[in-house]
Coordinates of C-alpha atoms and ligand atoms in Angstrom, one line a residue:
P280 CA -11.5 31.7 5.9
T281 CA -11.9 34.8 3.8
M282 CA -13.1 34.7 0.3
A283 CA -9.6 35.1 -1.2
H284 CA -8.2 32.3 1.0
S285 CA -11.2 29.9 0.2
K286 CA -10.9 30.6 -3.4
A287 CA -7.2 29.3 -3.3
L288 CA -8.3 26.0 -1.7
L289 CA -8.9 22.8 -3.9
V290 CA -12.4 21.5 -3.1
L291 CA -13.1 17.9 -3.9
E292 CA -16.4 16.3 -4.5
N293 CA -17.7 12.9 -4.5
F294 CA -18.1 10.9 -7.6
I295 CA -21.3 9.1 -7.6
G296 CA -23.2 7.4 -10.7
G297 CA -20.8 9.1 -13.1
K298 CA -21.5 12.6 -11.5
F299 CA -19.6 14.9 -9.2
V300 CA -21.6 15.6 -6.2
P301 CA -20.8 18.3 -3.5
C302 CA -21.0 17.2 0.1
S303 CA -22.5 19.2 3.1
S304 CA -19.5 19.1 5.2
Y305 CA -15.7 19.0 4.4
I306 CA -12.4 18.1 6.2
D307 CA -9.2 20.0 5.9
S308 CA -6.3 18.4 4.0
Y309 CA -2.8 19.6 4.6
N310 CA 0.2 19.8 2.4
P311 CA 2.7 18.0 4.6
S312 CA 5.6 19.8 3.1
T313 CA 4.5 23.3 4.3
G314 CA 2.0 22.5 7.0
D315 CA -0.8 24.5 5.1
V316 CA -4.4 23.6 4.6
Y317 CA -4.7 23.5 0.8
C318 CA -7.5 21.2 0.1
K319 CA -11.1 20.4 1.4
V320 CA -12.2 16.8 1.2
P321 CA -15.9 15.7 1.5
D322 CA -16.7 14.4 4.9
S323 CA -19.1 11.7 3.7
G324 CA -21.2 9.5 5.9
K325 CA -24.0 7.0 5.7
E326 CA -26.1 9.1 3.1
E327 CA -23.3 9.4 0.6
V328 CA -22.3 5.9 0.9
E329 CA -25.8 4.9 0.4
A330 CA -26.2 7.0 -2.8
A331 CA -22.8 5.4 -4.1
V332 CA -23.9 1.8 -3.2
K333 CA -27.2 2.5 -5.1
A334 CA -25.3 3.7 -8.3
A335 CA -23.0 0.7 -8.1
K336 CA -25.8 -1.9 -7.8
D337 CA -27.7 -0.2 -10.7
A338 CA -24.6 -0.3 -13.0
F339 CA -23.9 -3.8 -12.1
P340 CA -26.1 -5.8 -14.6
I341 CA -24.9 -4.0 -17.6
W342 CA -21.2 -3.9 -16.6
S343 CA -21.0 -7.7 -15.4
S344 CA -22.5 -8.7 -18.6
K345 CA -19.9 -7.2 -20.8
S346 CA -17.3 -9.5 -22.1
P347 CA -13.7 -9.6 -20.6
L348 CA -12.6 -8.1 -23.9
E349 CA -14.8 -5.1 -23.7
R350 CA -13.8 -4.4 -20.2
S351 CA -10.2 -5.0 -20.9
Q352 CA -10.3 -2.3 -23.7
I353 CA -11.9 0.3 -21.3
L354 CA -9.0 -0.4 -18.7
N355 CA -6.4 0.0 -21.3
K356 CA -8.0 3.3 -22.3
L357 CA -7.9 4.5 -18.8
A358 CA -4.3 3.5 -18.3
D359 CA -3.6 5.5 -21.4
L360 CA -5.4 8.6 -20.1
I361 CA -3.6 8.5 -16.6
E362 CA -0.2 8.1 -18.4
H363 CA -0.9 10.9 -20.5
D364 CA -1.5 13.1 -17.5
L365 CA 1.6 11.3 -15.6
E366 CA 3.2 14.7 -14.6
A367 CA 0.1 16.2 -13.3
F368 CA -0.7 13.2 -11.2
A369 CA 2.8 12.8 -10.0
Q370 CA 2.8 16.6 -8.8
A371 CA -0.4 16.2 -7.1
E372 CA 0.3 13.1 -5.3
S373 CA 3.8 14.6 -4.1
K374 CA 2.0 17.7 -2.9
D375 CA -0.9 15.7 -1.2
Q376 CA 1.3 13.1 0.5
G377 CA 4.6 14.7 1.0
K378 CA 6.4 12.3 -1.1
T379 CA 9.1 13.3 -3.4
I380 CA 8.2 14.4 -7.0
T381 CA 10.9 11.7 -8.1
F382 CA 9.2 8.9 -6.2
A383 CA 5.7 9.9 -7.5
R384 CA 6.9 10.1 -11.0
T385 CA 8.9 6.9 -11.2
V386 CA 6.9 4.6 -8.8
D387 CA 3.3 5.8 -7.9
I388 CA 1.8 6.8 -11.0
P389 CA 3.7 4.5 -13.5
R390 CA 2.5 1.7 -11.1
A391 CA -1.1 3.0 -11.2
V392 CA -1.0 2.9 -14.9
H393 CA 0.5 -0.5 -14.9
N394 CA -2.2 -1.7 -12.5
F395 CA -4.9 -1.2 -15.1
R396 CA -2.9 -2.4 -18.1
F397 CA -1.9 -5.6 -16.0
F398 CA -5.6 -6.5 -15.2
A399 CA -6.8 -5.5 -18.6
S400 CA -4.6 -8.3 -20.0
S401 CA -4.8 -10.9 -17.1
I402 CA -8.5 -11.0 -17.3
L403 CA -8.3 -12.4 -20.6
H404 CA -6.3 -15.5 -19.7
H405 CA -8.1 -17.2 -16.8
V406 CA -9.3 -20.6 -17.5
T407 CA -11.7 -22.8 -15.3
E408 CA -11.4 -26.4 -14.5
C409 CA -13.2 -29.4 -15.7
T410 CA -13.4 -33.0 -14.5
E411 CA -15.1 -36.0 -15.9
M412 CA -16.8 -39.1 -14.2
P413 CA -17.3 -41.5 -17.1
A414 CA -18.8 -44.3 -14.9
M415 CA -21.5 -41.7 -13.6
G416 CA -21.9 -40.2 -17.1
C417 CA -21.1 -36.8 -15.8
V418 CA -18.7 -33.9 -16.5
H419 CA -18.2 -31.2 -13.8
Y420 CA -17.0 -27.7 -14.5
T421 CA -16.4 -24.4 -12.6
S422 CA -17.6 -21.1 -13.6
R423 CA -16.7 -17.7 -12.1
A424 CA -18.8 -14.7 -11.8
P425 CA -18.3 -11.1 -10.4
V426 CA -19.7 -10.8 -6.8
G427 CA -21.6 -7.5 -7.1
V428 CA -20.6 -4.2 -5.5
A429 CA -17.0 -4.3 -3.9
G430 CA -16.1 -1.8 -1.2
L431 CA -12.5 -0.7 -1.3
I432 CA -10.6 1.2 1.4
S433 CA -7.0 2.2 0.9
P434 CA -4.3 4.0 2.9
W435 CA -2.4 7.3 2.6
N436 CA 1.2 6.0 1.8
L437 CA 0.8 5.1 -1.9
P438 CA -2.5 6.6 -2.6
L439 CA -3.3 6.1 -6.3
Y440 CA -1.0 3.1 -6.6
L441 CA -2.9 1.1 -3.8
L442 CA -6.4 2.3 -4.9
T443 CA -5.9 1.3 -8.5
W444 CA -4.5 -2.1 -7.3
K445 CA -8.0 -2.8 -6.1
I446 CA -10.2 -0.9 -8.6
A447 CA -8.4 -2.5 -11.6
P448 CA -9.0 -6.3 -10.6
A449 CA -12.4 -5.5 -9.2
I450 CA -13.9 -4.0 -12.4
A451 CA -11.9 -6.1 -14.8
C452 CA -13.8 -9.1 -13.2
G453 CA -17.0 -7.4 -13.7
N454 CA -17.8 -6.0 -10.3
T455 CA -18.9 -2.4 -9.7
V456 CA -17.1 -0.6 -6.9
V457 CA -17.3 2.1 -4.1
A458 CA -13.9 3.2 -3.2
K459 CA -12.9 5.3 -0.2
P460 CA -9.3 6.7 -0.4
S461 CA -7.6 8.0 2.9
E462 CA -9.0 11.2 3.9
M463 CA -5.4 12.4 4.0
T464 CA -4.7 11.7 0.5
S465 CA -7.7 12.0 -1.7
V466 CA -6.8 14.2 -4.6
T467 CA -5.3 11.7 -7.3
A468 CA -8.4 9.5 -6.9
W469 CA -10.6 12.6 -7.7
M470 CA -8.4 13.4 -10.6
M471 CA -8.7 9.8 -11.8
C472 CA -12.7 10.2 -11.6
K473 CA -12.5 13.0 -14.2
L474 CA -11.0 10.5 -16.7
L475 CA -13.5 7.7 -16.2
E476 CA -16.2 8.9 -18.8
K477 CA -13.6 9.5 -21.5
A478 CA -12.1 6.0 -20.9
G479 CA -15.8 4.5 -21.4
V480 CA -16.3 3.4 -17.8
P481 CA -20.1 3.7 -17.6
P482 CA -21.7 5.8 -14.8
G483 CA -21.9 3.8 -11.5
V484 CA -19.2 1.3 -12.2
V485 CA -16.7 3.3 -10.2
N486 CA -17.9 5.5 -7.5
V487 CA -15.7 7.2 -5.0
V488 CA -16.7 8.5 -1.6
F489 CA -14.2 10.7 0.1
G490 CA -14.1 11.0 4.1
T491 CA -12.9 9.4 7.2
G492 CA -12.7 5.9 8.4
A493 CA -14.9 6.3 11.2
K494 CA -17.7 7.7 9.2
A495 CA -17.5 7.0 5.4
G496 CA -15.3 3.8 5.9
E497 CA -17.4 2.3 8.4
A498 CA -20.7 3.1 6.6
L499 CA -19.3 1.2 3.6
V500 CA -18.2 -1.8 5.7
C501 CA -21.6 -2.0 7.4
H502 CA -23.6 -1.6 4.2
P503 CA -25.7 -4.9 3.7
D504 CA -25.4 -4.6 -0.1
V505 CA -21.6 -4.6 -0.2
P506 CA -20.7 -8.3 -0.1
L507 CA -16.9 -7.7 -0.1
I508 CA -14.3 -5.6 1.3
S509 CA -10.7 -5.1 0.0
F510 CA -9.0 -3.1 2.7
T511 CA -5.2 -2.0 3.0
G512 CA -4.3 -0.2 6.0
S513 CA -3.3 -0.8 9.5
T514 CA -4.0 -3.9 11.6
L515 CA -5.9 -2.1 14.3
T516 CA -8.3 -0.9 11.6
A517 CA -8.6 -4.2 10.2
Q518 CA -9.6 -5.7 13.5
R519 CA -12.6 -3.1 13.5
I520 CA -13.5 -3.9 9.9
T521 CA -13.6 -7.7 10.9
E522 CA -15.9 -7.0 13.7
K523 CA -18.2 -4.7 11.9
S524 CA -18.4 -6.9 8.8
A525 CA -19.0 -10.0 10.8
P526 CA -22.8 -9.9 11.1
H527 CA -22.8 -9.7 7.2
C528 CA -20.3 -12.6 6.8
K529 CA -18.6 -10.5 4.2
R530 CA -15.6 -11.6 2.1
L531 CA -12.6 -9.7 3.5
S532 CA -9.1 -9.1 1.9
L533 CA -6.8 -7.5 4.4
E534 CA -3.4 -6.1 3.5
L535 CA -2.0 -4.7 6.8
G536 CA 1.3 -3.6 8.5
G537 CA 4.7 -5.0 8.7
K538 CA 7.8 -5.1 10.9
N539 CA 10.1 -6.3 7.9
P540 CA 13.6 -7.9 8.8
A541 CA 16.5 -7.7 6.5
I542 CA 19.0 -10.7 7.3
I543 CA 22.6 -10.0 6.2
F544 CA 25.1 -12.9 6.3
D545 CA 28.8 -12.4 6.3
D546 CA 29.1 -13.6 2.5
A547 CA 26.7 -10.9 1.3
D548 CA 27.8 -8.6 -1.6
L549 CA 27.9 -5.4 0.6
S550 CA 28.1 -3.2 -2.5
Q551 CA 24.7 -4.3 -3.5
C552 CA 23.4 -4.8 -0.2
I553 CA 24.0 -1.6 1.5
P554 CA 22.5 0.9 -1.0
T555 CA 19.5 -1.5 -1.4
T556 CA 18.9 -1.8 2.5
V557 CA 19.2 2.0 2.7
R558 CA 16.5 2.3 0.0
S559 CA 14.3 -0.4 1.7
S560 CA 14.6 1.5 5.1
F561 CA 14.0 4.9 3.8
A562 CA 12.2 5.0 0.3
N563 CA 8.9 7.1 0.4
Q564 CA 10.2 8.4 4.0
G565 CA 9.9 4.7 5.1
E566 CA 6.1 4.9 4.7
I567 CA 5.7 1.6 2.7
C568 CA 4.3 -1.6 4.4
L569 CA 7.3 -3.4 2.8
C570 CA 10.0 -1.0 4.1
T571 CA 12.9 -2.7 6.1
S572 CA 13.0 -1.8 9.9
R573 CA 14.9 -4.5 11.6
I574 CA 18.4 -5.1 10.1
F575 CA 20.1 -8.3 11.4
V576 CA 23.8 -8.3 10.4
Q577 CA 26.1 -11.4 11.0
R578 CA 28.7 -10.5 13.7
G579 CA 31.8 -10.8 11.7
I580 CA 30.8 -7.9 9.3
Y581 CA 28.7 -6.0 11.9
S582 CA 30.9 -3.0 12.4
E583 CA 32.0 -2.6 8.9
F584 CA 28.3 -2.6 7.8
L585 CA 27.3 -0.1 10.4
K586 CA 30.0 2.4 9.2
R587 CA 29.2 1.9 5.5
F588 CA 25.3 1.8 6.1
V589 CA 25.4 5.2 8.1
A590 CA 27.7 6.8 5.4
E591 CA 25.2 5.7 2.8
A592 CA 22.1 6.8 4.9
K593 CA 23.7 10.3 5.2
K594 CA 23.6 10.7 1.4
W595 CA 19.9 10.7 1.5
K596 CA 18.9 14.4 1.6
T597 CA 15.7 15.5 3.4
G598 CA 13.8 18.6 2.1
N599 CA 11.4 20.1 -0.3
P600 CA 9.7 17.2 -2.2
S601 CA 9.4 19.0 -5.4
D602 CA 13.2 19.3 -5.6
P603 CA 14.4 16.3 -7.8
T604 CA 17.7 16.1 -5.7
I605 CA 15.8 15.2 -2.6
S606 CA 15.5 11.8 -1.4
V607 CA 13.4 12.1 1.6
G608 CA 10.2 14.3 1.7
A609 CA 7.6 15.2 4.3
L610 CA 6.0 12.6 6.7
I611 CA 2.2 12.5 6.3
S612 CA 1.0 14.6 9.2
K613 CA 2.1 16.4 12.3
E614 CA 0.8 13.7 14.5
H615 CA 2.5 10.9 12.5
L616 CA 6.0 12.8 12.8
E617 CA 5.4 13.1 16.5
K618 CA 4.7 9.5 16.8
V619 CA 7.8 8.5 14.7
R620 CA 10.1 10.7 16.7
N621 CA 8.8 9.2 20.0
Y622 CA 10.0 5.9 19.0
V623 CA 13.6 7.3 18.6
K624 CA 13.4 8.9 22.0
K625 CA 12.1 5.5 23.6
A626 CA 15.1 3.8 22.1
Q627 CA 17.4 6.3 23.4
A628 CA 15.7 6.0 26.9
E629 CA 16.3 2.2 26.8
G630 CA 20.1 2.7 26.1
A631 CA 20.1 2.3 22.3
R632 CA 22.4 4.3 20.1
V633 CA 21.2 6.6 17.5
L634 CA 24.0 6.7 14.8
C635 CA 22.6 9.2 12.7
G636 CA 19.4 11.3 12.0
E637 CA 16.9 12.5 14.4
G638 CA 18.3 14.5 17.3
V639 CA 21.7 13.8 16.2
D640 CA 22.3 15.6 12.9
P641 CA 21.0 19.0 12.1
L642 CA 18.1 19.2 9.7
A643 CA 18.2 22.3 7.3
L644 CA 15.1 23.2 5.5
P645 CA 14.3 25.8 2.8
P646 CA 12.2 28.8 4.2
G647 CA 9.1 27.6 2.7
N648 CA 9.2 24.1 4.3
Q649 CA 10.0 25.2 8.0
K650 CA 6.3 24.0 9.1
G651 CA 6.6 20.8 7.1
Y652 CA 6.6 17.4 8.7
F653 CA 10.3 16.4 8.1
M654 CA 12.6 14.1 9.6
L655 CA 16.0 12.9 8.9
P656 CA 16.8 9.1 7.9
T657 CA 17.5 7.6 11.4
V658 CA 19.6 4.5 12.2
I659 CA 19.6 2.9 15.6
A660 CA 21.9 0.3 16.9
E661 CA 22.0 -1.9 19.9
V662 CA 18.2 -1.9 20.3
K663 CA 16.8 -5.0 22.3
D664 CA 14.5 -7.5 20.4
E665 CA 11.8 -6.9 22.9
S666 CA 12.0 -3.1 22.6
C667 CA 9.0 -1.3 20.9
C668 CA 11.3 -0.1 18.3
M669 CA 11.9 -3.8 17.2
Q670 CA 8.4 -5.1 17.8
E671 CA 6.0 -2.4 16.5
E672 CA 5.5 -0.8 13.0
I673 CA 7.1 2.7 13.1
F674 CA 6.2 3.4 9.4
G675 CA 8.6 6.3 9.2
P676 CA 12.4 7.0 8.2
V677 CA 13.7 4.8 11.1
T678 CA 15.6 1.6 11.1
C679 CA 17.2 -0.6 13.7
V680 CA 20.6 -2.5 13.2
V681 CA 21.5 -5.5 15.4
A682 CA 24.1 -8.2 15.3
F683 CA 23.6 -12.0 15.2
D684 CA 25.7 -15.1 15.3
T685 CA 24.0 -18.3 13.6
E686 CA 21.5 -18.9 11.0
E687 CA 19.1 -20.7 13.5
E688 CA 19.2 -17.8 15.9
V689 CA 18.5 -15.2 13.3
I690 CA 15.6 -17.1 12.0
Q691 CA 14.0 -17.3 15.5
R692 CA 14.6 -13.5 16.0
A693 CA 13.3 -12.5 12.5
N694 CA 10.2 -14.6 13.3
G695 CA 9.6 -13.1 16.8
V696 CA 7.2 -10.3 16.0
K697 CA 3.4 -10.4 15.4
Y698 CA 3.9 -9.3 11.9
G699 CA 4.7 -11.4 8.7
L700 CA 4.7 -9.3 5.6
A701 CA 8.1 -9.0 3.9
A702 CA 11.6 -10.1 4.4
T703 CA 14.9 -9.9 2.7
V704 CA 17.7 -12.1 2.8
W705 CA 21.4 -11.2 1.7
S706 CA 23.8 -14.1 1.2
S707 CA 25.9 -15.6 -1.8
N708 CA 25.2 -19.1 -0.6
V709 CA 22.3 -20.5 -2.6
G710 CA 21.6 -23.3 -0.3
R711 CA 21.3 -21.1 2.8
V712 CA 19.0 -18.5 1.0
H713 CA 16.5 -21.3 0.3
R714 CA 16.6 -22.8 3.9
V715 CA 16.3 -19.3 5.4
A716 CA 13.4 -18.2 2.9
H717 CA 11.4 -21.3 3.7
R718 CA 11.5 -20.9 7.3
L719 CA 10.9 -17.1 7.5
Q720 CA 7.1 -16.5 8.5
S721 CA 6.6 -13.9 5.8
G722 CA 4.3 -13.5 2.8
L723 CA 7.2 -12.2 0.7
V724 CA 10.9 -13.0 0.8
W725 CA 13.3 -11.0 -1.3
T726 CA 16.9 -12.3 -1.5
N727 CA 19.7 -10.2 -2.7
C728 CA 17.1 -7.6 -3.8
W729 CA 14.1 -5.5 -2.7
L730 CA 10.7 -4.6 -4.2
V731 CA 11.0 -6.5 -7.3
R732 CA 7.5 -7.5 -8.1
D733 CA 5.8 -9.6 -10.5
L734 CA 2.0 -8.9 -10.3
N735 CA 1.1 -12.2 -11.4
L736 CA 2.2 -13.7 -8.0
P737 CA 0.5 -13.4 -4.6
F738 CA 1.1 -10.5 -2.6
G739 CA 0.1 -10.3 1.1
G740 CA 1.1 -11.1 4.6
M741 CA 1.1 -13.7 7.3
K742 CA 0.1 -13.4 10.9
A743 CA -0.9 -9.9 11.9
S744 CA 0.0 -8.7 8.3
G745 CA -3.0 -9.8 6.7
I746 CA -5.6 -12.2 5.4
G747 CA -5.6 -13.3 1.6
R748 CA -3.6 -12.3 -1.2
E749 CA -3.7 -10.2 -4.2
G750 CA -2.1 -11.0 -7.7
A751 CA -3.4 -12.0 -11.0
K752 CA -5.0 -15.4 -9.9
D753 CA -5.6 -14.2 -6.3
S754 CA -7.3 -11.1 -7.2
Y755 CA -9.3 -12.8 -9.8
E756 CA -10.4 -15.5 -7.2
F757 CA -11.1 -12.7 -4.5
F758 CA -13.3 -10.7 -6.8
T759 CA -15.2 -13.5 -8.4
E760 CA -17.7 -16.1 -6.9
I761 CA -16.9 -19.8 -8.1
K762 CA -19.6 -22.4 -8.8
T763 CA -19.4 -26.0 -9.5
I764 CA -21.6 -27.3 -12.3
T765 CA -22.3 -31.0 -12.8
I766 CA -24.0 -32.2 -16.1
K767 CA -25.2 -35.8 -16.5
H768 CA -25.4 -36.9 -20.3
Ligands
LIG241 P1 -5.4 3.2 8.4 O1 -5.9 1.7 8.8 O2 -5.5 4.1 9.6 O3 -6.5 3.6 7.3 C1 -6.5 3.0 6.1 C2 -7.8 3.2 5.5 O4 -8.9 2.8 6.4 C3 -8.2 4.9 5.4 O5 -8.9 5.1 4.2 C4 -9.0 5.0 6.6 O6 -9.8 6.2 6.3 C5 -9.8 3.8 6.7 N1 -10.5 3.5 7.9 C6 -9.9 3.9 9.2 N2 -10.8 3.4 10.3 C7 -11.9 2.8 9.4 C8 -12.9 2.0 10.1 N3 -13.3 1.9 11.3 N4 -13.8 1.5 9.1 C9 -13.6 1.6 7.7 N5 -12.5 2.2 7.3 C10 -11.4 2.7 8.2 O7 -4.2 3.0 7.9 P2 -3.1 4.2 7.2 O8 -2.6 4.9 8.3 O9 -3.9 5.1 6.3 O10 -1.9 3.3 6.5 C11 -1.0 3.0 7.1 C12 -0.9 1.5 7.3 O11 -1.3 0.8 6.1 C13 0.3 0.8 7.8 O12 0.0 -0.2 8.9 C14 0.8 0.1 6.7 O13 1.7 -0.9 7.0 C15 -0.4 -0.3 6.0 N6 -0.3 -0.7 4.7 C16 -0.3 -2.0 4.3 C17 0.0 -2.4 2.9 C18 0.0 -3.8 2.5 O14 -0.2 -4.1 1.3 N7 0.1 -4.7 3.3 C19 0.3 -1.4 2.0 C20 0.3 -0.1 2.4 C21 0.2 0.2 3.7

């Protein structure tokens, strides 16, 4: 690149031991809405990870001996600082990821702020157990202590949101961390590092190493001094992480992919169900692990549902993510866009009907966005259950709608995939809602709503969607080591 060109690029640095450190090589990072390289991300490897783990180990004794209240005050301060810069963070997240500015403003960054506030509060309220054995003259109690250096690896779809969902509980519990955000969306993590000192986070408590999964991620997973890894990403990567960490017997939390069903019975309130199911299918370009991608509609209302659903989906405008009237931004990368488009082509080749979106409707983009990675919300009907579009995670703005007849049948079909992350059930029959919710193989079941979360309660998936849960109590248990102590008097 010319001098003028390279000057315009944003160049990130690793954050190790409280200092920004340049790296010897860099990766290009693209603006998904224009297709331009706009940022250079450190291409870290073993050496950088080694330095970060050392800084985290050195910071552990002091940080872990602080009281929960002291740590809580620091987390609250960090939340305030991010909130103060909310607009700058939202702009950066939208530019880096392709998501709409509206989504970044109302979901990503407010949730990152909330993650710190939530764990700043919840860390103050844990109690441990105590039992007595009078005949033996003994009392037993449990105590919990932070584990050490936590390795945190996060994906590109909700960058700061998911990274802080790990950093906040890890440091609230007294661990120190080495975090590795996705190489495709590293900017907001780097911005957060600039606020740590001001918030009072001591050097070495939070270290961020940027780079690819194969180099930086694997170095972290293989490091002998990192006893636990919290990972959010794809099932394939989780398999690799499990293999690589096995020789060290590491503690793993794995939050993985989904193929989430929506089950819509004929007594559902369609005026609520349709806009919510359009949102659950296409929010954040369908790039949320919790997005709906298989919609089962009871036969009596199937054609009415399809007509109204497609009309509603067509209201979602695709275009420049920084335009607040836009609902669908750009997909993360050119490769990912191609992958998502290919699913639509495969469905067509199998005889399914594409009712709107990709290949059916024209996509008009502003001049500045012609090279961006855009795609219209796409609805496919008459897809066979065994089709790859009904079995594999697409992770884009594509949803499949099929008909069903009975409750028993739909439960079997909804469970007929390798994943088990989230499901939605729409019905006004309370008994049915309970029956179906109990039988779905899914870590989360939402009935007559979607994405309503109480962070106190467990979050995570069954089957290929993950191992372990995250939430107030669950994250506390994951990020601490428990001990049973017996006292004879
Ligand atoms: P990914 O698995 O490709 O990457 C996730 C992270 O892992 C990135 O930081 C990446 O650099 C790193 N990584 C890749 N290979 C690695 C390796 N060998 N060792 C260590 N780290 C490695 O996933 P992605 O494409 O970034 O994200 C999309 C996926 O994440 C989807 O499958 C989605 O469903 C899933 N996801 C799950 C949840 C959840 O909470 N269950 C939330 C969001 C996204």
